Amino acid sequence: MAIKEIEQDFIRPPQPPGPMRWIKENLFSGFINSILTVLLFPAIIYLLYQISKWVLFGANWQAVSQFPMLFAVGQYPRDQIWRVGFIFSGLMFMLGISWGRWGGLLKSIALAAGSLLLLIAVLPVQHPQLDMTMRIYLGSTILLILVGYLIGNKTRLKNATIIAGWFVIPTIGIVLLAGFEASERIPPVQTTLWGGLLVTFLLAAGGIILSFPLGVALAFGRRSDLPVVSGFSTVFIEVIRGVPLVTILFMFSIILALFLPVESRIDRLVRALMAVTVFSAAYSAENVRGGLQSVPLGQIEAAKALGMGKLHTTVFIVLPQALRAVLPAIVGQFISLFKDTTLVVIIGINDFLGIGRSIINSDPEFVQMRTEVYIFMAVVYWIFSYLMSLASRRIESAMGIESNL
Amino acid sequence: MSDKPIIHCTGVHKWFGDFHALRGIDLDVYEGEVIVIFGPSGSGKSTFIRTINRLEEHQQGEIIVDGIELSHDVRNIELIRMETGMVFQQFNLFPHLSVMQNVTLAPIWVRNLPKEEAEEKAIELLELVGIPEQAHKFPGNLSGGQQQRVAIARALAMEPKIMLFDEPTSALDPEMIKEVLDAMIDLAKSGMTMIVVTHEMGFAREVADRMYFFDEGVIVETGTPDEIYKNPQEDRTKLFLSQILQH
């Protein structure tokens, strides 16, 4: 009988605490905690009140709200702006397809982006840059997201096709942005005119996509048995990691131009991209190398024992496990890369931050509003950095469930 | 039993730095034989079995597997590895791949088998080791015994002529040892040539053709299970057997 009763006790699962219990356990669990709660609660309320008062009534957002296009694309010719629109809609379309196929975080992002666009499209304000054409464009982009969702959800499009789309559409877009020498309808647009978020995203996305394979290659290079390869990789990694990004940007933008003949001069933006890529690759390489070292020897022996050669062992066994192990570090590296792109200002590229600074400096009146401008820019950087961080965590937990590593 | 050994080792020496791990091993295995190697830890038994598929390199002597001599020739090494399957003490399943992918990876990429064919075969092998229902799980979700049986299926998927087992039950909880041994006994009875490093004396008694007692890098004694158990000749063998058979 006694044993039966004990079993009964064990069968009942622990009850989730009610709201009163939660407050008692978390806010008033002891004398000191109670005092802290009593003191901090009004302080927090007061702080929030002051912040919202300033944001809504005290601050003057004119320097931000007057130039949405400038923040978005810089000096890109306004009569050619449809090219940027093409990239943006294309990416939103891909986002819609990916939402339809994979859901999860992509769904949240697609819904957030769609709602934001809808909000802007129906904003009841008079703004010279928010004319009827713009509102119709925003509306049709929302439609594109929804069409994409249906395509992703209802058709049997291959996953690989969707991923390829993420690369093909921006590539076409960038070619379009640059324009064609001989064309009259799509004339070339010098990269000196590109700017704003457009350039920030180009540098960050380009840097991430290019630096990752380079970093993996350098990581393997450093472990190579060939002294030339490992020596080169080691020197490359250590030199790049040993100097500030500013130096590398200067090197690529000025010194590289001095060495190369004038006619073969590489575009300024491309040079900046090269600098960012090289910098990020050196750091990624060390992250990946850490991952490679974490793969147990037994894994490689098992692959060998099955008759698998070096290439197959690397591609199927070592690399997937190494990258899983260091995914958080690599995403962290990408987030810093995204923020580091702000340094291109010093070589005269007007990225998002650069546009903000030039707006502030363009008018004494705007100098007064620099706090507002910087806060706005900080929020934008934070949103995208946080999205990357969220994506990383989702990927990690998805992998965790799959493999129980 | 054919007249030519499928594995032929003469005078195999191996040093780890200054440590002389194998001191002249002579051992022949004929097709269809089941060989059990036992001995105290550090006796070189694992090292020896690992030289057969070149996970360890021997520095002196001759190892010929299925007519192919083990040398520095990488192609020879890969050929021999395709002929020999290996099962490890720590299973060494690929944790990022499903059971099915673990079993089909090498057949698809090394033997160039079409995916469907490899998967059909994998199902057969998983049935053989008694876990067809686990095919789409990941190794981390299986018990140790199940993992080791997947490892056996993975090795068999390459259709090896020889199976090497390096202490396959040493890392298992007691209640899981039997399921792995049963799979190995089935395999032995199907005529597979096997070299097994193990202290599972019941297994040895049931299927071993010959047993080798290793100590300090040499073969101290060899014989049939009956000879070894009932009438060991060497003192070291007697001492060791008394230690492991005590309980």
XYZ file of C-alpha atoms in Angstrom:
652
model
C 0.000 0.000 0.000
C 2.695 2.459 1.011
C 4.563 1.935 -2.244
C 1.381 2.538 -4.234
C 0.919 5.905 -2.564
C 4.453 6.999 -3.301
C 3.975 6.037 -6.943
C 0.867 8.193 -7.080
C 2.932 11.135 -5.945
C 5.476 10.550 -8.633
C 2.931 10.225 -11.400
C 1.686 13.797 -11.054
C 3.874 16.082 -13.182
C 5.139 19.292 -11.604
C 2.547 22.052 -11.985
C 3.470 25.262 -13.788
C 3.377 28.121 -11.300
C 0.410 30.531 -11.432
C 1.020 34.254 -12.006
C 0.982 35.084 -8.290
C 3.426 32.263 -7.568
C 5.637 33.402 -10.428
C 5.751 36.954 -9.061
C 6.479 35.698 -5.585
C 9.224 33.315 -6.729
C 10.906 35.637 -9.198
C 10.417 39.121 -7.837
C 9.944 38.741 -4.079
C 11.917 35.619 -3.264
C 13.820 37.249 -0.433
C 14.338 40.457 1.474
C 17.007 41.894 -0.848
C 15.172 40.817 -3.988
C 11.976 42.444 -2.727
C 13.776 45.723 -2.090
C 15.413 45.567 -5.534
C 12.034 44.956 -7.145
C 10.415 47.826 -5.288
C 13.247 50.184 -6.223
C 13.858 49.075 -9.808
C 10.261 48.767 -10.943
C 9.481 52.519 -10.774
C 12.948 53.316 -12.148
C 12.310 51.196 -15.228
C 8.855 52.671 -15.736
C 10.289 56.175 -15.433
C 13.071 55.384 -17.932
C 10.622 53.941 -20.461
C 8.380 56.962 -20.019
C 11.239 59.380 -20.631
C 12.491 57.446 -23.674
C 9.082 57.255 -25.315
C 8.403 60.897 -24.540
C 11.623 61.877 -26.249
C 11.097 59.554 -29.233
C 7.533 60.757 -29.843
C 7.629 64.440 -28.887
C 11.127 65.609 -28.011
C 13.115 64.276 -30.917
C 13.125 65.845 -34.336
C 13.202 63.050 -36.911
C 13.222 65.406 -39.863
C 16.805 64.554 -40.849
C 15.768 60.919 -41.116
C 12.267 61.192 -42.504
C 13.188 63.699 -45.207
C 15.672 61.382 -46.983
C 14.409 57.802 -47.050
C 15.729 57.271 -50.577
C 19.128 58.629 -49.680
C 19.385 56.192 -46.795
C 18.235 53.358 -49.029
C 20.304 53.841 -52.194
C 22.504 56.931 -51.803
C 22.940 59.033 -54.938
C 21.768 56.330 -57.308
C 20.073 58.236 -60.191
C 16.409 58.573 -59.322
C 15.289 57.961 -62.907
C 17.071 54.575 -62.797
C 15.750 53.648 -59.392
C 13.623 50.843 -60.873
C 16.775 48.721 -61.035
C 17.069 48.804 -57.255
C 13.350 48.101 -57.141
C 13.965 45.030 -59.267
C 16.539 43.611 -56.819
C 14.376 44.398 -53.829
C 11.231 42.858 -55.305
C 13.236 39.882 -56.516
C 14.569 39.261 -53.019
C 11.107 39.692 -51.490
C 9.791 37.178 -54.033
C 12.505 34.696 -52.991
C 11.654 35.387 -49.355
C 8.029 34.533 -50.135
C 9.004 31.283 -51.860
C 11.286 30.310 -48.965
C 8.542 31.097 -46.461
C 6.183 28.840 -48.412
C 8.733 26.043 -48.478
C 10.442 26.160 -45.089
C 8.329 28.368 -42.818
C 9.854 28.910 -39.372
C 11.962 32.010 -38.991
C 11.514 32.793 -42.705
C 7.787 33.048 -42.101
C 8.347 35.587 -39.326
C 10.740 37.592 -41.488
C 8.406 37.506 -44.510
C 5.427 38.546 -42.422
C 7.403 41.321 -40.720
C 8.737 42.620 -44.037
C 5.286 42.398 -45.640
C 3.617 44.255 -42.771
C 6.294 46.941 -42.827
C 5.817 47.448 -46.571
C 2.052 47.560 -46.122
C 2.423 50.104 -43.337
C 4.588 52.350 -45.510
C 2.309 51.912 -48.519
C -0.765 53.165 -46.660
C 0.986 55.716 -44.434
C -1.402 58.722 -44.306
C 1.269 61.364 -44.775
C 2.281 63.664 -47.589
C 5.847 62.849 -48.595
C 7.482 63.745 -51.917
C 9.166 60.343 -52.084
C 6.042 58.412 -51.168
C 3.989 59.239 -54.251
C 1.343 57.046 -55.878
C 3.912 55.153 -57.995
C 5.888 54.270 -54.877
C 2.779 53.127 -53.037
C 1.737 50.962 -55.974
C 5.261 49.521 -56.174
C 5.200 48.636 -52.464
C 1.763 47.094 -52.848
C 2.843 44.919 -55.761
C 5.934 43.805 -53.846
C 3.649 42.585 -51.067
C 1.711 40.702 -53.726
C 4.989 39.207 -54.958
C 5.724 37.899 -51.454
C 2.304 36.239 -51.371
C 2.675 34.809 -54.891
C 6.099 33.527 -53.837
C 4.545 31.917 -50.782
C 2.008 30.073 -52.939
C 4.714 28.922 -55.354
C 6.905 27.706 -52.500
C 4.044 26.006 -50.720
C 1.987 24.504 -53.539
C 4.463 23.583 -56.257
C 7.120 20.915 -56.246
C 9.963 23.319 -56.884
C 13.254 21.700 -55.895
C 14.979 23.075 -52.795
C 18.167 23.453 -54.802
C 16.307 25.621 -57.333
C 15.120 27.911 -54.548
C 18.619 28.245 -53.141
C 19.975 28.899 -56.630
C 17.336 31.612 -57.011
C 18.766 33.382 -53.957
C 22.054 33.660 -55.827
C 20.825 34.201 -59.387
C 18.398 37.049 -58.702
C 20.869 39.275 -56.804
C 23.527 38.542 -59.431
C 21.225 39.663 -62.243
C 20.306 42.626 -60.060
C 23.909 43.712 -59.572
C 24.635 43.465 -63.298
C 21.514 45.537 -63.880
C 22.586 48.090 -61.254
C 25.888 48.584 -63.033
C 24.174 48.940 -66.410
C 25.546 48.321 -69.885
C 28.064 50.434 -71.749
C 26.303 50.303 -75.093
C 22.751 50.511 -73.883
C 20.682 53.663 -73.954
C 17.794 52.410 -71.890
C 20.022 50.873 -69.254
C 23.085 53.127 -69.225
C 25.975 52.417 -66.882
C 25.749 53.913 -63.402
C 29.104 54.625 -61.765
C 29.530 52.957 -58.389
C 30.473 56.353 -56.938
C 26.737 57.049 -57.050
C 25.752 53.876 -55.232
C 25.226 54.251 -51.535
C 23.134 53.751 -48.445
C 21.731 50.407 -47.317
C 22.192 49.134 -50.863
C 25.976 49.365 -50.549
C 25.983 48.120 -46.958
C 24.070 45.014 -48.015
C 26.168 44.476 -51.123
C 29.388 44.624 -49.117
C 28.067 42.499 -46.261
C 26.355 39.840 -48.381
C 29.193 39.772 -50.924
C 31.743 39.604 -48.136
C 29.952 36.754 -46.397
C 29.387 34.696 -49.532
C 32.935 35.146 -50.831
C 34.840 35.006 -47.542
C 33.270 31.771 -46.346
C 34.683 29.446 -49.041
C 37.962 31.345 -48.938
C 38.091 30.885 -45.173
C 37.400 27.143 -45.472
C 40.115 26.855 -48.111
C 42.596 28.729 -45.892
C 41.716 26.533 -42.909
C 42.506 23.415 -44.920
C 45.528 25.148 -46.385
C 46.931 25.785 -42.950
C 46.596 22.088 -42.084
C 48.029 20.944 -45.391
C 51.034 18.613 -45.534
C 52.544 20.699 -48.323
C 54.846 23.271 -46.706
C 54.237 25.855 -49.442
C 50.460 25.699 -49.032
C 50.465 25.666 -45.239
C 53.131 28.362 -45.109
C 51.219 30.642 -47.442
C 47.941 30.099 -45.574
C 49.541 30.704 -42.205
C 51.267 33.910 -43.315
C 48.099 35.132 -45.028
C 45.924 34.478 -41.975
C 48.371 35.916 -39.469
C 49.147 39.030 -41.498
C 45.506 39.848 -42.175
C 44.517 39.183 -38.569
C 47.435 41.234 -37.367
C 46.382 44.501 -39.002
C 43.230 46.601 -38.567
C 40.544 46.487 -41.244
C 41.118 50.177 -41.914
C 44.646 49.385 -43.059
C 43.464 46.666 -45.374
C 40.820 48.946 -46.848
C 43.458 51.592 -47.512
C 45.783 49.027 -48.987
C 43.188 47.763 -51.414
C 41.826 51.173 -52.300
C 45.075 53.080 -52.744
C 48.102 50.829 -52.958
C 46.475 48.274 -55.222
C 45.496 51.070 -57.563
C 49.083 52.350 -57.632
C 50.481 49.002 -58.658
C 47.980 48.225 -61.365
C 47.985 50.022 -64.706
C 45.303 52.672 -65.060
C 43.248 50.862 -67.680
C 42.968 47.689 -65.589
C 41.885 49.590 -62.533
C 39.405 47.665 -60.453
C 36.239 49.420 -59.424
C 36.329 51.171 -56.073
C 33.433 49.240 -54.633
C 34.923 45.948 -55.789
C 38.195 46.840 -54.096
C 36.331 47.548 -50.873
C 34.547 44.211 -51.241
C 37.888 42.459 -51.758
C 39.286 44.060 -48.618
C 36.269 43.083 -46.511
C 36.332 39.553 -47.949
C 40.005 38.995 -47.266
C 39.661 40.343 -43.741
C 36.669 38.178 -42.914
C 38.202 35.106 -44.563
C 41.221 35.198 -42.276
C 38.995 35.158 -39.202
C 36.633 32.527 -40.636
C 39.655 30.377 -41.421
C 40.660 30.250 -37.770
C 37.091 29.474 -36.719
C 36.828 26.666 -39.252
C 40.235 25.325 -38.240
C 38.996 25.100 -34.666
C 36.045 23.093 -35.969
C 38.282 20.789 -37.984
C 40.311 20.039 -34.870
C 37.179 19.188 -32.942
C 36.264 16.283 -35.252
C 37.303 13.092 -33.442
C 40.021 10.992 -35.037
C 37.689 7.979 -34.889
C 35.455 9.629 -37.502
C 38.301 9.861 -39.967
C 39.421 6.308 -39.175
C 35.891 5.013 -39.757
C 35.797 6.746 -43.139
C 39.226 5.378 -44.028
C 38.239 1.872 -42.984
C 35.331 2.090 -45.421
C 37.783 2.808 -48.220
C 36.847 6.458 -48.559
C 39.527 8.705 -49.997
C 40.678 12.033 -48.619
C 38.273 14.137 -50.679
C 35.176 12.119 -49.770
C 36.200 11.987 -46.121
C 36.619 15.745 -46.043
C 33.427 16.614 -47.898
C 31.071 14.123 -46.232
C 32.542 13.517 -42.790
C 34.954 16.170 -41.586
C 33.617 19.436 -42.981
C 29.933 18.994 -42.044
C 30.849 18.153 -38.458
C 33.447 20.913 -38.229
C 31.043 23.572 -39.493
C 28.299 22.434 -37.126
C 30.673 22.798 -34.223
C 31.675 26.363 -35.084
C 28.461 27.713 -36.597
C 27.862 30.213 -33.750
C 31.390 31.556 -34.071
C 31.065 31.871 -37.831
C 27.761 33.725 -37.586
C 29.338 35.989 -34.990
C 32.083 36.659 -37.505
C 29.470 37.512 -40.153
C 27.698 39.900 -37.808
C 30.927 41.764 -37.146
C 31.605 41.802 -40.871
C 28.202 43.411 -41.408
C 29.001 46.134 -38.901
C 32.611 46.484 -40.051
C 31.415 47.524 -43.504
C 30.794 50.949 -41.947
C 34.545 51.526 -42.160
C 34.358 51.943 -45.937
C 33.352 55.542 -45.223
C 37.026 56.361 -44.809
C 37.794 55.389 -48.400
C 34.971 57.562 -49.617
C 32.173 55.055 -50.080
C 28.811 56.298 -48.855
C 27.348 53.267 -47.167
C 24.406 53.537 -44.795
C 26.464 55.150 -42.044
C 28.231 57.386 -44.540
C 24.912 58.708 -45.847
C 23.818 59.502 -42.305
C 27.015 61.420 -41.656
C 26.822 63.348 -44.890
C 23.218 64.307 -44.139
C 24.263 65.604 -40.730
C 27.119 67.571 -42.235
C 25.081 68.944 -45.136
C 23.121 71.492 -43.105
C 23.785 73.228 -39.736
C 20.164 72.546 -38.883
C 20.748 68.802 -39.229
C 23.794 68.915 -36.990
C 21.326 69.521 -34.177
C 19.590 66.281 -35.098
C 22.639 64.034 -35.136
C 21.464 62.116 -32.077
C 18.269 61.172 -33.884
C 20.167 60.169 -37.025
C 22.627 57.983 -35.130
C 19.885 56.354 -33.072
C 17.967 55.577 -36.243
C 21.051 54.021 -37.838
C 21.886 52.054 -34.703
C 18.381 50.585 -34.670
C 18.654 49.563 -38.327
C 22.047 47.876 -37.763
C 20.729 46.181 -34.659
C 17.664 44.791 -36.468
C 19.746 43.097 -39.142
C 22.420 41.864 -36.736
C 19.748 40.433 -34.489
C 18.073 38.707 -37.429
C 21.367 36.984 -38.254
C 21.795 35.955 -34.653
C 18.232 34.580 -34.546
C 18.790 32.668 -37.782
C 21.956 31.148 -36.358
C 20.140 29.945 -33.253
C 17.348 28.427 -35.336
C 19.830 26.580 -37.510
C 21.731 25.360 -34.463
C 18.664 23.953 -32.771
C 17.457 22.352 -36.010
C 20.821 20.627 -36.311
C 20.764 19.654 -32.672
C 17.483 17.796 -33.046
C 18.650 16.078 -36.183
C 21.950 14.777 -35.002
C 22.060 14.973 -31.209
C 25.655 16.064 -31.511
C 39.487 -23.940 -46.355
C 41.642 -23.037 -49.356
C 45.364 -23.625 -49.280
C 46.372 -19.984 -49.665
C 45.811 -17.659 -46.716
C 43.631 -14.603 -47.327
C 45.666 -12.683 -44.773
C 49.349 -13.431 -44.531
C 51.520 -11.677 -41.954
C 55.194 -12.409 -41.338
C 57.554 -10.667 -38.964
C 55.359 -7.619 -38.412
C 57.000 -4.984 -36.224
C 55.587 -1.673 -35.078
C 57.071 1.042 -32.893
C 55.311 4.023 -31.349
C 58.301 6.272 -30.834
C 60.614 4.099 -28.760
C 57.849 1.795 -27.608
C 58.033 -1.559 -29.391
C 54.327 -2.375 -29.775
C 54.516 -5.361 -32.144
C 57.570 -7.615 -32.022
C 57.430 -9.897 -34.986
C 53.902 -11.148 -35.502
C 53.419 -14.168 -37.793
C 49.791 -14.930 -38.435
C 47.884 -16.473 -41.336
C 44.142 -16.409 -41.782
C 42.335 -18.625 -44.280
C 39.081 -17.828 -45.987
C 36.036 -18.451 -43.795
C 38.042 -18.641 -40.584
C 37.093 -16.860 -37.395
C 40.135 -15.768 -35.418
C 39.869 -14.450 -31.866
C 42.723 -12.379 -30.468
C 42.843 -11.740 -26.735
C 45.331 -10.485 -24.199
C 45.917 -7.803 -21.600
C 45.617 -4.134 -22.490
C 48.754 -2.789 -24.104
C 49.567 -6.195 -25.530
C 49.404 -4.946 -29.117
C 46.257 -6.804 -30.140
C 44.402 -3.673 -31.267
C 47.499 -2.276 -32.914
C 47.920 -5.490 -34.849
C 44.367 -5.620 -36.153
C 44.686 -1.967 -37.185
C 47.812 -2.662 -39.231
C 45.788 -5.037 -41.414
C 43.801 -2.157 -42.944
C 46.621 0.312 -42.496
C 45.060 2.462 -39.784
C 48.471 1.857 -38.258
C 51.530 1.561 -40.426
C 53.847 -1.375 -39.743
C 57.533 -0.604 -40.050
C 58.925 -4.038 -40.667
C 57.645 -7.321 -42.028
C 55.078 -8.220 -44.610
C 51.286 -8.057 -44.661
C 49.448 -9.469 -47.683
C 45.674 -9.178 -47.793
C 43.824 -11.068 -50.522
C 46.956 -11.119 -52.649
C 47.633 -7.400 -52.274
C 50.715 -6.372 -50.344
C 50.351 -3.450 -47.940
C 52.915 -0.862 -48.888
C 53.033 2.887 -49.243
C 51.056 2.612 -52.480
C 47.860 4.533 -51.716
C 45.878 2.589 -54.309
C 46.792 -0.696 -52.678
C 45.750 0.686 -49.305
C 42.371 1.793 -50.604
C 41.835 -1.553 -52.356
C 42.571 -3.434 -49.148
C 40.262 -1.137 -47.181
C 37.487 -1.930 -49.625
C 38.076 -5.649 -48.993
C 38.102 -5.329 -45.209
C 35.328 -3.994 -43.040
C 36.107 -2.742 -39.570
C 34.008 -2.383 -36.435
C 35.399 -0.140 -33.699
C 35.122 -0.207 -29.937
C 33.576 3.302 -29.948
C 31.257 2.536 -32.925
C 32.438 5.688 -34.762
C 29.141 6.157 -36.548
C 28.830 9.476 -38.365
C 26.633 11.483 -35.974
C 25.471 13.999 -38.587
C 24.103 11.309 -40.919
C 21.048 9.104 -40.483
C 21.477 5.374 -40.017
C 20.536 4.893 -43.672
C 23.080 7.473 -44.817
C 25.738 5.934 -42.584
C 25.241 2.588 -44.276
C 24.905 3.839 -47.869
C 27.541 6.597 -47.963
C 30.568 4.465 -48.826
C 28.765 2.089 -51.256
C 27.467 5.106 -53.185
C 30.692 7.103 -53.306
C 33.364 4.410 -53.205
C 31.677 1.479 -54.957
C 29.620 3.835 -57.167
C 26.406 1.981 -56.435
C 23.181 3.728 -57.519
C 21.393 5.239 -54.526
C 18.278 3.033 -54.769
C 20.370 -0.120 -54.942
C 22.491 0.954 -51.993
C 19.385 1.684 -49.936
C 17.772 -1.649 -50.766
C 20.934 -3.353 -49.674
C 21.121 -1.245 -46.532
C 17.608 -2.324 -45.542
C 18.598 -5.966 -46.039
C 21.675 -5.514 -43.868
C 19.774 -3.657 -41.172
C 17.299 -6.537 -41.155
C 20.219 -8.930 -40.848
C 21.464 -7.158 -37.704
C 17.887 -6.820 -36.452
C 17.161 -3.079 -36.619
C 15.406 -2.259 -39.923
C 12.996 0.095 -38.141
C 15.797 2.467 -37.097
C 16.881 3.363 -40.637
C 15.805 6.988 -40.507
C 16.940 7.783 -36.988
C 20.210 9.442 -36.159
C 22.945 7.543 -34.286
C 22.554 9.774 -31.242
C 19.005 8.467 -30.779
C 20.058 4.806 -30.643
C 21.309 2.675 -27.769
C 24.927 1.581 -27.758
C 24.032 -1.928 -28.868
C 21.939 -0.605 -31.741
C 24.732 1.737 -32.770
C 27.230 -1.077 -32.866
C 24.885 -3.193 -34.986
C 24.535 -0.260 -37.395
C 28.332 -0.104 -37.489
C 28.403 -3.789 -38.455
C 25.829 -3.168 -41.195
C 27.819 -0.167 -42.407
C 30.969 -2.260 -42.737
C 29.098 -5.112 -44.449
C 27.559 -2.718 -46.975
C 30.923 -2.512 -48.728
C 30.737 -6.300 -49.270
C 34.083 -6.951 -47.622
C 35.814 -10.334 -47.769
C 37.199 -9.869 -44.273
C 35.694 -8.281 -41.168
C 37.886 -6.860 -38.421
C 36.370 -6.303 -34.971
C 38.344 -4.184 -32.520
C 36.854 -4.877 -29.068
C 33.304 -4.440 -30.395
C 31.558 -4.988 -27.055
C 33.956 -3.287 -24.639
C 32.110 0.041 -24.640
C 28.659 -1.512 -24.226
C 26.438 -1.852 -21.199
C 26.195 -5.525 -20.149
C 22.595 -5.977 -21.308
C 23.524 -4.870 -24.824
C 26.507 -7.120 -25.337
C 24.399 -10.118 -26.276
C 22.559 -8.428 -29.160
C 25.864 -7.446 -30.748
C 27.447 -10.847 -30.175
C 24.391 -12.541 -31.690
C 24.805 -10.478 -34.836
C 28.484 -11.404 -34.945
C 27.757 -15.101 -34.413
C 25.259 -15.043 -37.286
C 27.889 -13.426 -39.440
C 30.523 -15.996 -38.466
C 28.160 -18.839 -39.244
C 27.444 -17.354 -42.661
C 31.090 -18.031 -43.536
C 32.604 -14.560 -43.195
C 36.324 -14.388 -42.547
C 36.669 -12.580 -39.234
C 39.402 -11.381 -36.923
C 37.940 -10.402 -33.570
C 39.781 -8.746 -30.714
C 37.611 -9.592 -27.704
C 37.491 -11.005 -24.233
C 34.033 -12.500 -24.758
C 35.010 -16.073 -24.128
C 31.527 -17.430 -24.812
C 31.681 -15.979 -28.280
C 35.137 -17.423 -28.838
C 34.052 -20.865 -27.683
C 31.050 -20.854 -29.990
C 32.530 -19.686 -33.287
C 36.316 -19.248 -33.130
C 38.438 -21.579 -35.241
C 41.641 -20.453 -33.606
C 42.577 -18.158 -30.752
C 45.725 -16.108 -30.321
C 46.955 -14.871 -26.957
C 48.934 -11.630 -27.297
C 51.186 -10.227 -24.614
C 53.814 -7.488 -24.847
C 53.700 -7.414 -28.618
C 54.220 -11.111 -29.284
C 51.951 -14.099 -29.834
C 52.390 -16.105 -26.640
C 50.130 -18.976 -27.488
C 47.743 -20.157 -30.174
C 45.275 -22.978 -30.469
C 41.630 -23.956 -30.816
C 39.272 -22.644 -28.126
C 39.250 -26.112 -26.549
C 43.032 -26.260 -26.364
C 43.278 -22.733 -24.968
C 40.594 -23.119 -22.316
C 41.152 -26.674 -21.215
C 44.852 -27.005 -21.602
C 46.786 -23.726 -21.877
C 50.512 -24.380 -22.218
C 52.028 -21.065 -21.151
C 51.981 -19.646 -17.630
C 51.085 -16.190 -18.868
C 48.060 -17.562 -20.688
C 46.954 -19.481 -17.605
C 47.337 -16.419 -15.410
C 45.411 -14.190 -17.799
C 42.622 -16.718 -18.311
C 42.274 -17.203 -14.575
C 41.939 -13.434 -14.185
C 39.248 -12.944 -16.801
C 37.336 -16.150 -16.103
C 37.298 -15.717 -12.322
C 33.800 -14.335 -12.021
